[in-house]
CSV table of C-alpha atoms and ligand atoms in Angstrom, one decimal:
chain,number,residue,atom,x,y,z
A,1,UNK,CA,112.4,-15.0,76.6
A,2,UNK,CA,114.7,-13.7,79.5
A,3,UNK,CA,117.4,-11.5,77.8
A,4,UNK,CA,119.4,-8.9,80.0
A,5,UNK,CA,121.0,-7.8,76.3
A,6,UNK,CA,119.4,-8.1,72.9
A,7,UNK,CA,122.6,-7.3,71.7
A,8,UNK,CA,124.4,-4.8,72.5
A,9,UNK,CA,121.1,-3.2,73.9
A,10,UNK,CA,119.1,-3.1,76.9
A,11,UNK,CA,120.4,-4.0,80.4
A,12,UNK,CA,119.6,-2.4,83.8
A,13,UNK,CA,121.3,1.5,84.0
A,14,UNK,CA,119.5,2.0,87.3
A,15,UNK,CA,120.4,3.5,91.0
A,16,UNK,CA,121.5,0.3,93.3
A,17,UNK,CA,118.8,0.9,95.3
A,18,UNK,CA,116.4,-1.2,92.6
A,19,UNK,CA,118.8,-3.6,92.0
A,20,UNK,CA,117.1,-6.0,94.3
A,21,UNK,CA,113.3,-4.8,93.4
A,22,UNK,CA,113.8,-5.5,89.8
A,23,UNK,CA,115.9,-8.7,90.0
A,24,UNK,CA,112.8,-9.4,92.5
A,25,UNK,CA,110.4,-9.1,90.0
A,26,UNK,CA,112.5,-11.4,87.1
A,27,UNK,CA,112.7,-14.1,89.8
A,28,UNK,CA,108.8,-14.0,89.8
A,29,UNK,CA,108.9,-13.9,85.8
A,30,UNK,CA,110.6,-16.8,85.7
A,31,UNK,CA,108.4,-18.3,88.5
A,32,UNK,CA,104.9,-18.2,86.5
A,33,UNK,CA,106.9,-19.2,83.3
A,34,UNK,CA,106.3,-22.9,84.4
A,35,UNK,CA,103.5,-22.2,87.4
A,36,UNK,CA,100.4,-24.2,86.3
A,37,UNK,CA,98.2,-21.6,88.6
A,38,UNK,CA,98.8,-18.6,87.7
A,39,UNK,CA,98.7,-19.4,83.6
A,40,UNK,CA,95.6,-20.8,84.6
A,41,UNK,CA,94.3,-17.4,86.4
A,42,UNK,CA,95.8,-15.2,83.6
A,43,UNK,CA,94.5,-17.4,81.0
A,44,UNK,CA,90.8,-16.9,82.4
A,45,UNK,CA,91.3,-13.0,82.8
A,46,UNK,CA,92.2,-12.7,78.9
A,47,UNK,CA,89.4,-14.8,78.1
A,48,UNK,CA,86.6,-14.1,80.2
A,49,UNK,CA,86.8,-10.8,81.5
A,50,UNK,CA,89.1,-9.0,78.7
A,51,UNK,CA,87.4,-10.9,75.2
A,52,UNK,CA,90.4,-12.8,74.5
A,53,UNK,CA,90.9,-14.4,71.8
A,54,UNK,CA,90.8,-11.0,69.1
A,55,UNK,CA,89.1,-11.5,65.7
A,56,UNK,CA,91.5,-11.7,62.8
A,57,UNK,CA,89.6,-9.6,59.9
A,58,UNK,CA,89.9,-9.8,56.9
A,59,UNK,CA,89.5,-6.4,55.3
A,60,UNK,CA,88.0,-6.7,51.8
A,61,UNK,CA,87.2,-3.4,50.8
A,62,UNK,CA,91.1,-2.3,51.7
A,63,UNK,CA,92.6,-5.1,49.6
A,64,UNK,CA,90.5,-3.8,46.7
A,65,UNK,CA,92.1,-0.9,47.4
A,66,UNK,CA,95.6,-2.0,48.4
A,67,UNK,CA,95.4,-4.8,45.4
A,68,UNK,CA,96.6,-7.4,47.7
A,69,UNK,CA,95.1,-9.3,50.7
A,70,UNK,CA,94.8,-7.0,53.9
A,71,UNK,CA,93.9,-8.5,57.4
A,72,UNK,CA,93.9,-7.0,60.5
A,73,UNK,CA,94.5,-7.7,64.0
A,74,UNK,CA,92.0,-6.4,65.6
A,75,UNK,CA,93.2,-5.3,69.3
A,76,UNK,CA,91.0,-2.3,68.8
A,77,UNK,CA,88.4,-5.1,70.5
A,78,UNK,CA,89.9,-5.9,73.4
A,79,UNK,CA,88.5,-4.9,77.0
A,80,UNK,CA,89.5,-1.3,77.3
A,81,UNK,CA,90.2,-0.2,73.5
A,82,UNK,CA,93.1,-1.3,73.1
A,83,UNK,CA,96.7,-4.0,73.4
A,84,UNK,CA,97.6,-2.4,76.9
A,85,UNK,CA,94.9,-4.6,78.8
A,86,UNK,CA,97.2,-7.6,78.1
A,87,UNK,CA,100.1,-6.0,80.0
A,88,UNK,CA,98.6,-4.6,83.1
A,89,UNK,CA,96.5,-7.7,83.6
A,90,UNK,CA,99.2,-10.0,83.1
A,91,UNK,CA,101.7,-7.7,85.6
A,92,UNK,CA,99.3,-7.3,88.2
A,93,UNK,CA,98.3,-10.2,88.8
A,94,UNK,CA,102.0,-10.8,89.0
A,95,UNK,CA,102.5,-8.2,91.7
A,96,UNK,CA,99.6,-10.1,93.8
A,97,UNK,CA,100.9,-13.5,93.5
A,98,UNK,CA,104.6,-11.6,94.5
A,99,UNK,CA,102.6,-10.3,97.6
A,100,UNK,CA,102.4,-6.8,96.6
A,101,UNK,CA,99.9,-4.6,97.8
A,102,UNK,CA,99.9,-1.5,95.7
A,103,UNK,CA,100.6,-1.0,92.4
A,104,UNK,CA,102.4,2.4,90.7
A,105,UNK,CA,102.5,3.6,86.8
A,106,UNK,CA,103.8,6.0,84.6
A,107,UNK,CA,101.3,7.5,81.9
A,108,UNK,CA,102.0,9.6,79.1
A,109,UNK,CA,98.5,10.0,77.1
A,110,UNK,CA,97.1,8.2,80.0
A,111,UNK,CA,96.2,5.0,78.1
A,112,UNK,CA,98.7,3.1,80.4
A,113,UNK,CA,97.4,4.7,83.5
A,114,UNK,CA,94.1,3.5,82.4
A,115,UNK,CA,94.8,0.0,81.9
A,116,UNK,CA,96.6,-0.3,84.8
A,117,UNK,CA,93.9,1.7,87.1
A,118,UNK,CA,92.0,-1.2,85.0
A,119,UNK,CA,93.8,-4.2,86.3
A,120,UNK,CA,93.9,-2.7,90.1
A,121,UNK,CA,90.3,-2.5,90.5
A,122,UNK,CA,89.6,-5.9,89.2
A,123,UNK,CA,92.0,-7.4,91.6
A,124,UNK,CA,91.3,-5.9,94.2
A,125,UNK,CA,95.1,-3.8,94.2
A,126,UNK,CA,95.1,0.2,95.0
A,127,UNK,CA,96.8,2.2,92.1
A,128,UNK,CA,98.9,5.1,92.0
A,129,UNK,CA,99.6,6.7,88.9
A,130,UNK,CA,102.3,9.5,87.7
A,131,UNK,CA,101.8,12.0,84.8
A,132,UNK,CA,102.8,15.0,84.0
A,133,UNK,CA,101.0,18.2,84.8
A,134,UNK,CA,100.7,18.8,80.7
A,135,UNK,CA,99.7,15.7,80.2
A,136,UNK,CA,96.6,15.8,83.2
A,137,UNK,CA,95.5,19.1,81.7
A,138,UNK,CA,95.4,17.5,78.0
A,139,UNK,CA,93.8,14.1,78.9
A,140,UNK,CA,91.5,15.2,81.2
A,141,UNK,CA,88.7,12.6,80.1
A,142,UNK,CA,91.6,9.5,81.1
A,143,UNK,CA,92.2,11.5,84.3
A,144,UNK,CA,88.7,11.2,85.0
A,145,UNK,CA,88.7,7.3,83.8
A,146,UNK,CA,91.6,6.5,86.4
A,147,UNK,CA,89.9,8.2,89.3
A,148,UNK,CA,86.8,6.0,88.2
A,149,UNK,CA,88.3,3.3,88.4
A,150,UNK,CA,89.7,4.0,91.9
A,151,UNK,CA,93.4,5.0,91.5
A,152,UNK,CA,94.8,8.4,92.9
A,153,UNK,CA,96.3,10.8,90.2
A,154,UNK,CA,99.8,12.3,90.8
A,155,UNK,CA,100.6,15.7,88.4
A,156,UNK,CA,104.1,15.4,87.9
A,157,UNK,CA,105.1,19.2,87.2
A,158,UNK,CA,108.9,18.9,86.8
A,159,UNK,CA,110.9,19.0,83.9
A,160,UNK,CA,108.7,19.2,80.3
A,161,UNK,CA,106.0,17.9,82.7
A,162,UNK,CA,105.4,15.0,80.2
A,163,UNK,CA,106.3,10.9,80.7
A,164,UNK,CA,109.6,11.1,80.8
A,165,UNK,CA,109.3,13.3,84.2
A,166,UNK,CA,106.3,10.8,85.1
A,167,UNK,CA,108.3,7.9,84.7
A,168,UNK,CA,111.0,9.3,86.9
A,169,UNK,CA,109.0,10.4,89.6
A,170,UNK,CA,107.2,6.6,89.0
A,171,UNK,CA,110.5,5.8,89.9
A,172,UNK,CA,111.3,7.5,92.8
A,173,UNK,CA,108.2,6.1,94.4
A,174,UNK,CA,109.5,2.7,93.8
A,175,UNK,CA,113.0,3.0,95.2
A,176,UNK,CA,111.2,4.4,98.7
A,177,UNK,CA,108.5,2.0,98.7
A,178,UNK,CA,109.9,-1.2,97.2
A,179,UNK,CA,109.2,-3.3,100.2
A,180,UNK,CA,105.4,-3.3,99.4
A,181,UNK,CA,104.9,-1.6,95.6
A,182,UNK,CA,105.0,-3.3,91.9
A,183,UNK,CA,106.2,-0.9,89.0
A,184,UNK,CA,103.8,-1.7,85.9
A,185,UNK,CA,105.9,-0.7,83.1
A,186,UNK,CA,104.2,0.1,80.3
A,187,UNK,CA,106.3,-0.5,77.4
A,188,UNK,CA,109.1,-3.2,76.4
A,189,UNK,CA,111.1,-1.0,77.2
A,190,UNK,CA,112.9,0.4,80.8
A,191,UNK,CA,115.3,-1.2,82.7
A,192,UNK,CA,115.9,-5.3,82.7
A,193,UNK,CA,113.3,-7.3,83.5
A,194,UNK,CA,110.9,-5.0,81.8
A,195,UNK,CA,111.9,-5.4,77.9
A,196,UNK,CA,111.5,-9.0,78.1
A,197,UNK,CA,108.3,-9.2,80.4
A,198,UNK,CA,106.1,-6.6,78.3
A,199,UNK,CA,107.2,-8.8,75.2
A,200,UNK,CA,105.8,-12.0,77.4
A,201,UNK,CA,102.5,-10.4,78.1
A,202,UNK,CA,101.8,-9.7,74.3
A,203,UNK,CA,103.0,-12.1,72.8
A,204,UNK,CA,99.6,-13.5,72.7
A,205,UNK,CA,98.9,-10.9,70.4
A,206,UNK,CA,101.3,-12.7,67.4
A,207,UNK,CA,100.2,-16.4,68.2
A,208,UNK,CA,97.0,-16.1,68.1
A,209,UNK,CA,97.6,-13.7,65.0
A,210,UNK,CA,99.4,-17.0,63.7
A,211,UNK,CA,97.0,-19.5,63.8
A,212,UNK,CA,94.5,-17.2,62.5
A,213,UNK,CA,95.8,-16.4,59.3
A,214,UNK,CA,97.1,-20.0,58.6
A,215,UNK,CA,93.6,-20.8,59.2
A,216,UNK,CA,91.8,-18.1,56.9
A,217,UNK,CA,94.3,-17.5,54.1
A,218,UNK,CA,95.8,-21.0,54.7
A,219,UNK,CA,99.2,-19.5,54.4
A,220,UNK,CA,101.7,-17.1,56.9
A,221,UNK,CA,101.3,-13.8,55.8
A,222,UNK,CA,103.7,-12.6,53.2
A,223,UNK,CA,104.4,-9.2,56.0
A,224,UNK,CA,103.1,-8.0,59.0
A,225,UNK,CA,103.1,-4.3,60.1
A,226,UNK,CA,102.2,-3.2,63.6
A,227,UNK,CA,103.3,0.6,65.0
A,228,UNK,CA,106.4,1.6,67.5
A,229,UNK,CA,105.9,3.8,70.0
A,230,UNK,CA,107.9,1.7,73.2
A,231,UNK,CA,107.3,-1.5,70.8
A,232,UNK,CA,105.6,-3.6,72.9
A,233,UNK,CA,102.4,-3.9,70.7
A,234,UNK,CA,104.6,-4.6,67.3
A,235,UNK,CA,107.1,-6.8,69.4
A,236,UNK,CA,103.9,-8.9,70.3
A,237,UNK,CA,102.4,-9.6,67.1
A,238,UNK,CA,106.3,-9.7,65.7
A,239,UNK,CA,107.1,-12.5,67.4
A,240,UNK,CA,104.6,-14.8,65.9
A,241,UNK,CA,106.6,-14.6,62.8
A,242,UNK,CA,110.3,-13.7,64.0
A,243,UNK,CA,111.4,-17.0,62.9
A,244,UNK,CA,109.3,-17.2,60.2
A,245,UNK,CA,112.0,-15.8,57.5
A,246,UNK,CA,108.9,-15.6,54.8
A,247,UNK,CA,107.3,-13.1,56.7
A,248,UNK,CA,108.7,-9.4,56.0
A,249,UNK,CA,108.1,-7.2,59.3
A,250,UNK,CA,107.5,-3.5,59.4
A,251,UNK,CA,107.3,-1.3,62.3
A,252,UNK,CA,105.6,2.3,61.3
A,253,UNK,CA,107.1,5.2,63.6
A,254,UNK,CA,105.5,8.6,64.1
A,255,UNK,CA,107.4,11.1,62.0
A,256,UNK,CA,105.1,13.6,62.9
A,257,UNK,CA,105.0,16.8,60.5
A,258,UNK,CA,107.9,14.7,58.7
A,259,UNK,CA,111.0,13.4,59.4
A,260,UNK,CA,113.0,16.4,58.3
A,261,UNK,CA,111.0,18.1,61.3
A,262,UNK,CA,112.6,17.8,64.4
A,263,UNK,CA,109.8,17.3,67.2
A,264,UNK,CA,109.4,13.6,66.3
A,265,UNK,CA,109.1,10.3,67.8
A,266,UNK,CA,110.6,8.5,64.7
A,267,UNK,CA,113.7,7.1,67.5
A,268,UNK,CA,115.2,4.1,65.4
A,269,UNK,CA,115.1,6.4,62.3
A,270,UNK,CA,116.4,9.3,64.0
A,271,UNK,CA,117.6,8.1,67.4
A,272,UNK,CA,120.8,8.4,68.7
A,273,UNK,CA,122.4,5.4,71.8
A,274,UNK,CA,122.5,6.6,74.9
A,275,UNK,CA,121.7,5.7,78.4
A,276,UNK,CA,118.3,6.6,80.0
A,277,UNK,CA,114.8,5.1,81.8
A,278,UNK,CA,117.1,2.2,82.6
A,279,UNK,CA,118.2,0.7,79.3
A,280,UNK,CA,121.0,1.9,76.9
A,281,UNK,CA,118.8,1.9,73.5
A,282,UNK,CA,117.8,4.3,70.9
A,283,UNK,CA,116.9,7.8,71.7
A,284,UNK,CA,115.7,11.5,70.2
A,285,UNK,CA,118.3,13.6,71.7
A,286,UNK,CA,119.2,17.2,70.7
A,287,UNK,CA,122.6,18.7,70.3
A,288,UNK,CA,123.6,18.5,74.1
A,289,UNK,CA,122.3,14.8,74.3
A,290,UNK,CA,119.2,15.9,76.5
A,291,UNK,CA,116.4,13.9,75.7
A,292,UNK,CA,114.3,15.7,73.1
A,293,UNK,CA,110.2,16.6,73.6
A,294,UNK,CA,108.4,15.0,70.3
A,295,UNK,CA,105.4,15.8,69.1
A,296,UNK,CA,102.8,13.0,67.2
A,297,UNK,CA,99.1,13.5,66.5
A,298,UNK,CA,99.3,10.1,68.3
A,299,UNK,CA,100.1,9.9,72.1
A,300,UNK,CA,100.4,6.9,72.8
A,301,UNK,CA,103.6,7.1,70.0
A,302,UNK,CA,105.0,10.0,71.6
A,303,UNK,CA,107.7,8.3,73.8
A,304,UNK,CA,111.5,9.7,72.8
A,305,UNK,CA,112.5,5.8,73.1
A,306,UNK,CA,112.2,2.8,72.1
A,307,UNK,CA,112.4,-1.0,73.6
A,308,UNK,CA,116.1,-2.4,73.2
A,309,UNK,CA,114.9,-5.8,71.0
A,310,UNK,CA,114.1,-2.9,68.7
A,311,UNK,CA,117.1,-1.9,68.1
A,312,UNK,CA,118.5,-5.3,67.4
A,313,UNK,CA,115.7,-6.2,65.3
A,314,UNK,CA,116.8,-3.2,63.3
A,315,UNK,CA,120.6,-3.4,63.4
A,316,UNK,CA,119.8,-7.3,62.1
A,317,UNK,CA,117.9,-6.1,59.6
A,318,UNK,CA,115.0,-8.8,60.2
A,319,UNK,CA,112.4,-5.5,60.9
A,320,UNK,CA,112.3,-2.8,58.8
A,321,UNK,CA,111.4,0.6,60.5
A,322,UNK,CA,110.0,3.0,58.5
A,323,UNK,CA,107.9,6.7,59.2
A,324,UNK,CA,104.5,8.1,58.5
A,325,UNK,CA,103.2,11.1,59.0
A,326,UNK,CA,100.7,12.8,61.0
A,327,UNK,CA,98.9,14.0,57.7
A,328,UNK,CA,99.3,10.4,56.9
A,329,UNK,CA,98.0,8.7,59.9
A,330,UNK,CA,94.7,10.9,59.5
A,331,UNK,CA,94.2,10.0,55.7
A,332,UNK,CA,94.6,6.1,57.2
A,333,UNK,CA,92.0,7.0,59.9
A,334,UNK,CA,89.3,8.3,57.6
A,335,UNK,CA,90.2,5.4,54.9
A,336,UNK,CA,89.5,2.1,57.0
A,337,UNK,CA,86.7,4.1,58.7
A,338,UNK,CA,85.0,4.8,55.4
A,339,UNK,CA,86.2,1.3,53.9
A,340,UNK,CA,85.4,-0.8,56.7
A,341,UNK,CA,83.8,0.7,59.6
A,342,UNK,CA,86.4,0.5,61.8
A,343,UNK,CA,87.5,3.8,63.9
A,344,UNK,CA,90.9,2.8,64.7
A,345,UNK,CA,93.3,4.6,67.3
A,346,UNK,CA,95.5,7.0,65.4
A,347,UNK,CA,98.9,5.1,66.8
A,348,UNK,CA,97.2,2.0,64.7
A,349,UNK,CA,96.6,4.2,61.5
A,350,UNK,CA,100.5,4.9,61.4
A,351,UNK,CA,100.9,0.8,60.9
A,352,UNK,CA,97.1,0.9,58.6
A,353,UNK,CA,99.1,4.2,56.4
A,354,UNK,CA,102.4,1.9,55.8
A,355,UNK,CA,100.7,-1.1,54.9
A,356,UNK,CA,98.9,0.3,52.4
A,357,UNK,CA,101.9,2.4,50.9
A,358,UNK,CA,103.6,-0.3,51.1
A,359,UNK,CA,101.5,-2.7,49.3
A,360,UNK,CA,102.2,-1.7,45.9
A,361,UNK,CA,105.2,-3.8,46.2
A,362,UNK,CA,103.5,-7.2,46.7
A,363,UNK,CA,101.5,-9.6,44.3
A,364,UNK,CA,97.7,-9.9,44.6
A,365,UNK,CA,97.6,-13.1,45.8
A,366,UNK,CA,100.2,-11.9,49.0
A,367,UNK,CA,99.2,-11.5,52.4
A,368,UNK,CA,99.2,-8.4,54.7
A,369,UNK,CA,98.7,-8.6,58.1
A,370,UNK,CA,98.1,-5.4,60.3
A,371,UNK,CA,97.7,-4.9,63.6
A,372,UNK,CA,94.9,-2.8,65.4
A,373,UNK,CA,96.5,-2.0,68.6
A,374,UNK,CA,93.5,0.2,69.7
A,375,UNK,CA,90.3,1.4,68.6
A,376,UNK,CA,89.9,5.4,67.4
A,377,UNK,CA,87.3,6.9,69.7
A,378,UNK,CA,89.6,8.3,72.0
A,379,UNK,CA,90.8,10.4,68.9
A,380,UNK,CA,87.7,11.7,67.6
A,381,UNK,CA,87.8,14.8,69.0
A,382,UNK,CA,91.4,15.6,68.0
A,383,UNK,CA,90.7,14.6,64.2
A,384,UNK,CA,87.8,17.4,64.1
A,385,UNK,CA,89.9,19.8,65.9
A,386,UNK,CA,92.8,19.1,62.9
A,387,UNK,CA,90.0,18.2,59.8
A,388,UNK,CA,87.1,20.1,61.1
A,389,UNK,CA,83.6,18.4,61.4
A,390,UNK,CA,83.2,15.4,59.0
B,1,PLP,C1,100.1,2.9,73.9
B,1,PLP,C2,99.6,2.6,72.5
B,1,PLP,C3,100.5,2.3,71.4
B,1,PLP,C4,102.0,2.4,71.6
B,1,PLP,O1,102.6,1.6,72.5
B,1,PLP,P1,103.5,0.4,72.1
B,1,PLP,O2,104.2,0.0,73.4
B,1,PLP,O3,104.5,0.8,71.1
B,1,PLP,O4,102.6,-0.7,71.6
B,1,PLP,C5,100.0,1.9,70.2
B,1,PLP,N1,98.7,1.8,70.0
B,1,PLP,C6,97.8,2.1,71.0
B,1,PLP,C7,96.3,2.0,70.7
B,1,PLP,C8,98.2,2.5,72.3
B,1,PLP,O5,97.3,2.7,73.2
């Protein structure tokens, strides 16, 4: 569970001065490992505040369609739309029991910033948020949420003015308030302990997704599919099945207007190593090695990185990473709408749009397990701005 490497990826690429803050924050990880209390606590926030445990459904108008056995995950149903409640509940409550008495984010589409804002106000924590000035402007509604929710806003305006420059600034806070801040990371991804404790949080995600589908199908699933953006939603419901050498495992990334294009977020298809956020991973980079600015219909996949275990899973060839395309994504966002009622978040269609292309390629009787990281309200405007008015 506590790997400085997966590989030869990963580690901790940051200033000295947070050195001691994040090697403060794995000796708490490896505190509530084994700490009765706290499992307890977080145990009765996932169930009785955020919904825990998720329905696993099975989705019998797509497996008409597909010609196979489709079910889905379905995180869309957690407490605030989507997987991300599982990570900012679980770290903050770590940052209180680490005495901590504010918490700080990065936010890209602002979903993290959200979740977080989320998790502060429950507990009682103030939250400060960082996102670029682009982004405030474009997500006005989440900048809104956030403030509702009691955490102050901070438009990051250097650089592209997107995460990247968020996270950074994020960063800067920490190293001159470490003595009483917590970093919520949002991803598995970032410097060491962050890969490994993102994973922890969602890993709920692929047990319970375990024991559901033995249960209803009586069998493992024959693959499971889940979309990359930082990975942590598709490393959570991965490693239900990691071990499981049956179960094939596919991560969809956003290729965006196609993977010949070059504003995508498709990083273990078209990444390049290098060193950055914290972690030597995967990374779009243009010719000079700068990091590059994608573009996805879906935010929360437009992250120029990716989570080191990624890479690893890839390079062992136990994931298979594939793209899908904007125009793709949308078609998989009006299907399981029409088919099964189900608005899911366009960052979830990507995983819904490879499962069912790739379904040709199993028997009817196989099993296809999908997860819903989020639900597809928060895109409804943008698919009538880019399809018009259903
Ligand atoms: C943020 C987000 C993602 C992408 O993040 P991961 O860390 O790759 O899981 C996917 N789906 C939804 C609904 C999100 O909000």
């Amino acid at each position: 569970m506590l790997k400085k490497y997966f590989g030869d990826y990963g580690g901790m690429f940051v200033p000295e001065t947070l050195v001691a803050p994040l090697k403060e924050v794995e000796q708490a990880f490896i505190a509530i490992q084994d700490d009765d209390v706290f499992q307890r606590e977080l145990q009765d926030l996932l169930v009785n505040y955020a919904g825990r445990s998720t329905p696993l459904t099975h989705a019998k108008n797509l497996s008409k369609i597909a010609g196979c056995n489709i079910y889905l995950k379905r995180e869309d149903l957690l407490h605030g739309g989507a997987h991300k409640t599982n990570n900012t509940l679980g770290q903050a409550l770590l940052a209180k029991r680490m005495g901590k008495t504010r918490i700080i984010a990065e936010t890209g589409a602002g979903q993290h910033g959200v979740a977080t804002a989320m998790a502060g106000a429950l507990l009682g924590i103030p939250v400060d948020v960082y996102m670029g000035s682009i982004d405030v402007a474009r997500q006005a509604m989440n900048v809104e949420r956030m403030k509702l929710f009691g955490a102050t806003v901070h438009s990051v305006d250097s650089g592209s003015a997107t995460l990247k420059d968020a996270i950074n600034d994020a960063l800067r806070d920490w190293v001159t308030n470490v003595e009483n801040t917590y970093y919520c990371f949002g991803t598995a991804a970032g410097p060491y302990p962050f890969p490994s404790l993102v994973a922890y949080m969602q890993r709920v995600i692929g047990v319970e997704a375990r024991e559901q589908i033995l249960e209803m199908a009586g069998a493992l699933p024959d693959a499971a599919f889940a979309c990359v953006g930082g990975g942590s939603n598709a490393i959570g419901l991965f490693s239900g099945f990691l071990e499981d050498d049956t179960v094939q495992l596919f991560g969809a990334e956003a290729a965006g207007e196609g993977l010949s294009s070059h504003k995508h977020a498709a990083t273990l298809l078209k990444g390049d190593l290098g060193v950055f956020h914290g972690m030597l991973s995967k990374f779009v980079q243009d010719a000079d090695g700068q990091i590059a600015q994608t573009h996805s219909v879906s935010a929360g996949l437009d992250y120029p990185g990716i989570g080191p275990e990624h890479v690893l899973l890839q390079e062992k060839e136990r994931v298979t990473y594939l793209g899908v395309t904007d125009e793709e994504a949308l078609n998989a966002f009006e299907l399981i709408a029409k088919q099964e009622g189900i608005l899911a978040a366009f960052e979830s269609c990507h995983a819904v749009a490879l499962a069912m292309r790739e379904a040709k390629r199993f028997s009817k009787d196989a099993n296809l397990l999908i997860n819903v990281s989020g639900r597809g309200d928060k895109d409804l405007e943008s698919y009538v701005r880019l399809r018009g008015a259903v």
